[in-house]
Tab-separated table of C-alpha atoms in Angstrom:
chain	number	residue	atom	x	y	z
A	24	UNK	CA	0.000	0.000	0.000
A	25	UNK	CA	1.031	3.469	-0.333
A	26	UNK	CA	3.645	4.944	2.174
A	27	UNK	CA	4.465	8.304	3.201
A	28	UNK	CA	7.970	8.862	4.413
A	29	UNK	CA	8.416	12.263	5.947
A	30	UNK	CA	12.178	13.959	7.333
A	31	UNK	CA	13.306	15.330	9.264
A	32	UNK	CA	11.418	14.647	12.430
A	33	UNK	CA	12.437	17.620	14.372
A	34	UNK	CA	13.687	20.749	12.915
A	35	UNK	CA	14.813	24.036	14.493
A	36	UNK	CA	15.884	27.657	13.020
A	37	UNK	CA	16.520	30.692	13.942
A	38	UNK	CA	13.826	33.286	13.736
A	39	UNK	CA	13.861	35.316	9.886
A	40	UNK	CA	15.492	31.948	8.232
A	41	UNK	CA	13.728	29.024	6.031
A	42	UNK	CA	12.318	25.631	6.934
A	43	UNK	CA	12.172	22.619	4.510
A	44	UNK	CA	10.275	19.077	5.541
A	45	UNK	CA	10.622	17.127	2.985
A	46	UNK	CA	8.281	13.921	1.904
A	47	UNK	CA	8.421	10.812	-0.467
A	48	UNK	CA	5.611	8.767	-1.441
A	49	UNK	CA	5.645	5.350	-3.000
A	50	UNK	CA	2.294	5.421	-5.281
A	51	UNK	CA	3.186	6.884	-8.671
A	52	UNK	CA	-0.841	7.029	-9.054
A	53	UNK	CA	-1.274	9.327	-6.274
A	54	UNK	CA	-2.355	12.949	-7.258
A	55	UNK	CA	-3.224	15.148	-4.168
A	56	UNK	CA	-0.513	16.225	-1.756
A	57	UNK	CA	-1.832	18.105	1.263
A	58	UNK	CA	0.113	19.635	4.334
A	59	UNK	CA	-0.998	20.600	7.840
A	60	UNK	CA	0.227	21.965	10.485
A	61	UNK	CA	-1.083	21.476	14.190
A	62	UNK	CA	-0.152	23.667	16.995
A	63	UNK	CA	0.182	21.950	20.705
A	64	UNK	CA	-2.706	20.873	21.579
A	65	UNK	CA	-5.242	21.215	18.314
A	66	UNK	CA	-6.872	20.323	15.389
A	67	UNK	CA	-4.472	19.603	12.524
A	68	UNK	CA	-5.093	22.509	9.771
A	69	UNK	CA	-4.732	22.680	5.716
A	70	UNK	CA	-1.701	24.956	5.060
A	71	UNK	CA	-1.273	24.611	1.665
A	72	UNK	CA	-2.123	21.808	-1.118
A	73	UNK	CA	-0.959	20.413	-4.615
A	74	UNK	CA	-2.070	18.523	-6.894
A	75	UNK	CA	-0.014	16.510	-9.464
A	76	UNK	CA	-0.515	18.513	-12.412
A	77	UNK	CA	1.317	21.497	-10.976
A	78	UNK	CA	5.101	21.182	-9.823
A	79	UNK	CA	5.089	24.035	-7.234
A	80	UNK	CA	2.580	26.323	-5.036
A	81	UNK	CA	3.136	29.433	-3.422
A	82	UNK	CA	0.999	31.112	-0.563
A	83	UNK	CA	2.832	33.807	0.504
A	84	UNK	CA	5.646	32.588	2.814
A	85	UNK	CA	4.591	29.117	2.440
A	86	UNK	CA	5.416	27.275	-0.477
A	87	UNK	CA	5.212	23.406	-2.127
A	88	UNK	CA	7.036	21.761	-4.994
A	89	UNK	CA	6.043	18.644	-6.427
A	90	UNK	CA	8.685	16.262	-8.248
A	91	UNK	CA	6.443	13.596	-9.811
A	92	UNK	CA	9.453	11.456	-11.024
A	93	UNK	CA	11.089	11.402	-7.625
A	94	UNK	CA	7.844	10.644	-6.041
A	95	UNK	CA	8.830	13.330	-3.239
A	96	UNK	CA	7.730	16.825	-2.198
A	97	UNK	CA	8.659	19.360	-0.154
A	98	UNK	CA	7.188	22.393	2.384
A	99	UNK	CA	9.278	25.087	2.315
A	100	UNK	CA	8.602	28.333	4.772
A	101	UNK	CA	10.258	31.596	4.270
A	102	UNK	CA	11.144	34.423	6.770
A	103	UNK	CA	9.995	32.152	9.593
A	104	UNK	CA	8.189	33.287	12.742
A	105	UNK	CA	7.664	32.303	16.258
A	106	UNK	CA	4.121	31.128	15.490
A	107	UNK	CA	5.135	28.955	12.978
A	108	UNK	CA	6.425	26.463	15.780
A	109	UNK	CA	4.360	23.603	15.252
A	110	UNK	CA	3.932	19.974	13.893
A	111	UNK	CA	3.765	19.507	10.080
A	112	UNK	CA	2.074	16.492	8.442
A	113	UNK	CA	2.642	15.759	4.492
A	114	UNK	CA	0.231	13.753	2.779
A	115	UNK	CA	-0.754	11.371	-0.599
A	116	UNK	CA	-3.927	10.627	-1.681
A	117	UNK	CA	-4.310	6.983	-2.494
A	118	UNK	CA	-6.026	6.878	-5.953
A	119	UNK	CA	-8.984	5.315	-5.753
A	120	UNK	CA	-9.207	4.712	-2.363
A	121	UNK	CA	-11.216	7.763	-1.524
A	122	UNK	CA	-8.424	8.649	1.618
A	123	UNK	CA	-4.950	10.162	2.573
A	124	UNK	CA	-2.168	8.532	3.767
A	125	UNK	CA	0.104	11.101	6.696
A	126	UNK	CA	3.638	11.442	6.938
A	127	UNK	CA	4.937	10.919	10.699
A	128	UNK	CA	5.152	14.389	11.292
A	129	UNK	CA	7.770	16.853	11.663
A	130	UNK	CA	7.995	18.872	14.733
A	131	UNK	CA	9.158	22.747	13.942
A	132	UNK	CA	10.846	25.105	16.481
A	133	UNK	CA	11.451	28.896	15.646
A	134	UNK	CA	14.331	30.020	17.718
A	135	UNK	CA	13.929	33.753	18.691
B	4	UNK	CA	-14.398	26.571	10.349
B	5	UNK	CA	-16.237	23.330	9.206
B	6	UNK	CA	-18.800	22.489	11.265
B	7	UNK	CA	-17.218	19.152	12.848
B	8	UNK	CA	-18.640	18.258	17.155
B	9	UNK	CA	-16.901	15.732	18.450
B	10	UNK	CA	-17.803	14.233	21.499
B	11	UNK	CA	-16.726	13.648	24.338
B	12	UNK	CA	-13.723	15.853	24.314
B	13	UNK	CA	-11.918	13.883	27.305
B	14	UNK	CA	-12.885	10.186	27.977
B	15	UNK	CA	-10.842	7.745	30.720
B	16	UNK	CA	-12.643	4.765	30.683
B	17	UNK	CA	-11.750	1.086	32.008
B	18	UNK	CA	-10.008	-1.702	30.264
B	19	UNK	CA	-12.275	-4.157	28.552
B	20	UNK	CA	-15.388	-1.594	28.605
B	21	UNK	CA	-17.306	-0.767	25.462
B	22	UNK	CA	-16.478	2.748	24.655
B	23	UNK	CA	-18.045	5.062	21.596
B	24	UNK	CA	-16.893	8.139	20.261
B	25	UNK	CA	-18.984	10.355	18.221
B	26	UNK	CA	-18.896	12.740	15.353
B	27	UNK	CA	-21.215	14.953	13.902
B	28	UNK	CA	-21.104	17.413	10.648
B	29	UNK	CA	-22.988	19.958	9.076
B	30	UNK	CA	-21.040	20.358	5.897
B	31	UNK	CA	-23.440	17.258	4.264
B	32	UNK	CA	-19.700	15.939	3.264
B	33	UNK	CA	-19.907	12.319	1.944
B	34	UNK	CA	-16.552	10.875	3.428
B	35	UNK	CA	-15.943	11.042	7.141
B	36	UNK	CA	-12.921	9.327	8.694
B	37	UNK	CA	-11.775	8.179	12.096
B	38	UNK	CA	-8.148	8.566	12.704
B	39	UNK	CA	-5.564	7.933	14.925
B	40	UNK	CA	-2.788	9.893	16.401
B	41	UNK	CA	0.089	8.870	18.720
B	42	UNK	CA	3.798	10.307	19.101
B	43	UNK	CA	5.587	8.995	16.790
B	44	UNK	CA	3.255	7.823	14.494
B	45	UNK	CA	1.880	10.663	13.076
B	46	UNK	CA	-1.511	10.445	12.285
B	47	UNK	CA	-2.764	6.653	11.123
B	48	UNK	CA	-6.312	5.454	9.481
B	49	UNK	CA	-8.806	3.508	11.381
B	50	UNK	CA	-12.135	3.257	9.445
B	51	UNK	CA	-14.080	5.399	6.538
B	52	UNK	CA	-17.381	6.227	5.226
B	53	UNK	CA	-17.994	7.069	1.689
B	54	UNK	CA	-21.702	7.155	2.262
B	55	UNK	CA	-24.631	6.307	4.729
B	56	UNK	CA	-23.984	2.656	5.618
B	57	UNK	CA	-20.840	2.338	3.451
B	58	UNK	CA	-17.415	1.837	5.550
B	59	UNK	CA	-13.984	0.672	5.122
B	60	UNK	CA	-11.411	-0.534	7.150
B	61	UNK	CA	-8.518	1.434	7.598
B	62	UNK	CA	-4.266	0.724	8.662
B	63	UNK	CA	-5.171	0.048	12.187
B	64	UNK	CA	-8.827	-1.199	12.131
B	65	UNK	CA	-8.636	-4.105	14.088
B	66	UNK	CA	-10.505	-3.568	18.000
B	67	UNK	CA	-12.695	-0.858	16.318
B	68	UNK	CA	-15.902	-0.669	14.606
B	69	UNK	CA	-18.027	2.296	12.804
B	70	UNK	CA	-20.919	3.289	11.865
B	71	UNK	CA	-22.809	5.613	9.864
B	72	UNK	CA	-27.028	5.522	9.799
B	73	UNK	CA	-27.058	9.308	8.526
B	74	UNK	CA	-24.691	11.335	6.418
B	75	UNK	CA	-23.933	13.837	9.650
B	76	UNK	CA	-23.065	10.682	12.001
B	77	UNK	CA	-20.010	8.720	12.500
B	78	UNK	CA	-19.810	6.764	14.963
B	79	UNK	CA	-16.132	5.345	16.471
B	80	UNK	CA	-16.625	2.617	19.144
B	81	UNK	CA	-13.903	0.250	20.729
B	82	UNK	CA	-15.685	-3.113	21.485
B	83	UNK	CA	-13.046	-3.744	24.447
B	84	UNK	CA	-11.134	-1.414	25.583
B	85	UNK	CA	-7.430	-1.579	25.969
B	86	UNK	CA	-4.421	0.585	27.286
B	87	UNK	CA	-2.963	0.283	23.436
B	88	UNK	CA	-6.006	2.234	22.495
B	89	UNK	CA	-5.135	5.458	25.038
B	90	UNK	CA	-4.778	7.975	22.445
B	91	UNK	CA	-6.023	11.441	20.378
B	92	UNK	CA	-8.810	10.434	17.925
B	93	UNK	CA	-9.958	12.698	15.250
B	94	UNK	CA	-12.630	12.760	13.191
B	95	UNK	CA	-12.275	14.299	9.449
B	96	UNK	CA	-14.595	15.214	6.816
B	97	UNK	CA	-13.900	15.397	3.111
B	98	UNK	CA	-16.185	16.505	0.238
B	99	UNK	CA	-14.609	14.338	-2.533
B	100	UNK	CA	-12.504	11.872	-1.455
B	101	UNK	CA	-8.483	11.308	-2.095
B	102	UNK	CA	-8.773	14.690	-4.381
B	103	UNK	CA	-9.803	17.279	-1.581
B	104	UNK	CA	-8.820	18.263	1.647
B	105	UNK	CA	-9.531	16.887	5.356
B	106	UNK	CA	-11.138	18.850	7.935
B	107	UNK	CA	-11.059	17.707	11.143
B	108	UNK	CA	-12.507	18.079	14.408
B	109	UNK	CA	-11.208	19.494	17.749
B	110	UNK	CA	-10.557	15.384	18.856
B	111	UNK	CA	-11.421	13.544	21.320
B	112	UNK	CA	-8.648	12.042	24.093
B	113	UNK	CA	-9.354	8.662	25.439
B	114	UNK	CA	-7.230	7.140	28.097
B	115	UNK	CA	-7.625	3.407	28.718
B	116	UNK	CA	-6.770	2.714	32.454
């Protein structure tokens, strides 16, 4: 079945630098590739999503790029803030299967 | 927000007691899921609905049934409770499937004593 491998698990950086969290997946049919992010203690939220016909998203400082042929993408933050501490979950859709299949998470500390 | 109540929030229960978790939306959203989360795990499938009365197991179905009698209802329950089965459980809704995104509810935390 389809398997999400997400790195690193822990991350920290200094306040005003970038964060990447990178994520393979091993179904070449899979075509949606959400990420979340849940703060300590809550709900986990929709940050940002792709889907395989596009090879990168931008929402302001967030961004996502897609490499089909790897099978991997990657969350990349910008100019990084104290409230973007968190945990942040990549995902693949399993085609067909009507679900999502989660990365293990990656915990993210901003360093003031 | 979407309009996901779960309930309880906070649940300790006994080992080997029946124990059901609910969840309730008013998006009218086909698929509801149940998941799973535990450190270290990230967040894991247990069942699915992709309509009234249609369910599917999930990665870590097995002590856990579901069921869904109306398209805002999803029911979670644990037949026997054990300690392996202390954890956050959240509920998600989707509109389409694999091609849109999750929304989930505030969870519910369970402890198995």
């Amino acid at each position: 079945g389809e398997n999400v491998e997400q790195h690193p698990s822990t991350l920290s950086v200094q306040e005003g630098d970038s964060a990447v969290i990178k994520c393979t997946y091993s179904d070449s049919a899979s075509n949606y590739f959400p990420w979340y992010k849940q703060e300590l203690g809550k709900r986990p939220q929709l940050i940002i999503d792709i889907r395989s016909n596009v090879g990168e998203k931008k929402d302001q400082r967030i961004a996502v790029t897609l490499n089909k042929t790897a099978k991997h993408f990657s969350l990349h933050i910008t100019e990084t803030q104290p409230e973007d501490s968190a945990v942040y979950f990549c995902a693949a859709s399993i085609q067909g299967a009507q679900k999502l299949v989660f990365g293990q998470g990656t915990r993210l500390t901003i360093n003031p | 927000d979407a309009g996901i109540t779960q309930s309880p929030r906070h649940k300790v229960t006994e080992t080997g007691t029946p124990v059901t978790l609910r969840c309730h939306q008013t998006e009218n959203h086909r698929y509801m899921y149940w998941y799973r989360q535990d450190p270290g795990h990230g967040l894991r499938l247990i069942h699915y609905s992709y309509g009234v009365k249609d369910t599917d197991k999930g990665e870590v179905s097995d002590g856990y049934s579901v069921s869904r009698s109306k398209t805002e209802d999803f029911l979670l329950t644990l037949e026997s409770a054990t300690s392996s089965q202390t954890s956050v459980y959240f509920c998600a809704i989707s509109a389409t499937g694999d091609n849109s995104p999750l929304h989930f509810g505030n969870g519910t935390r369970l402890t198995v004593t």
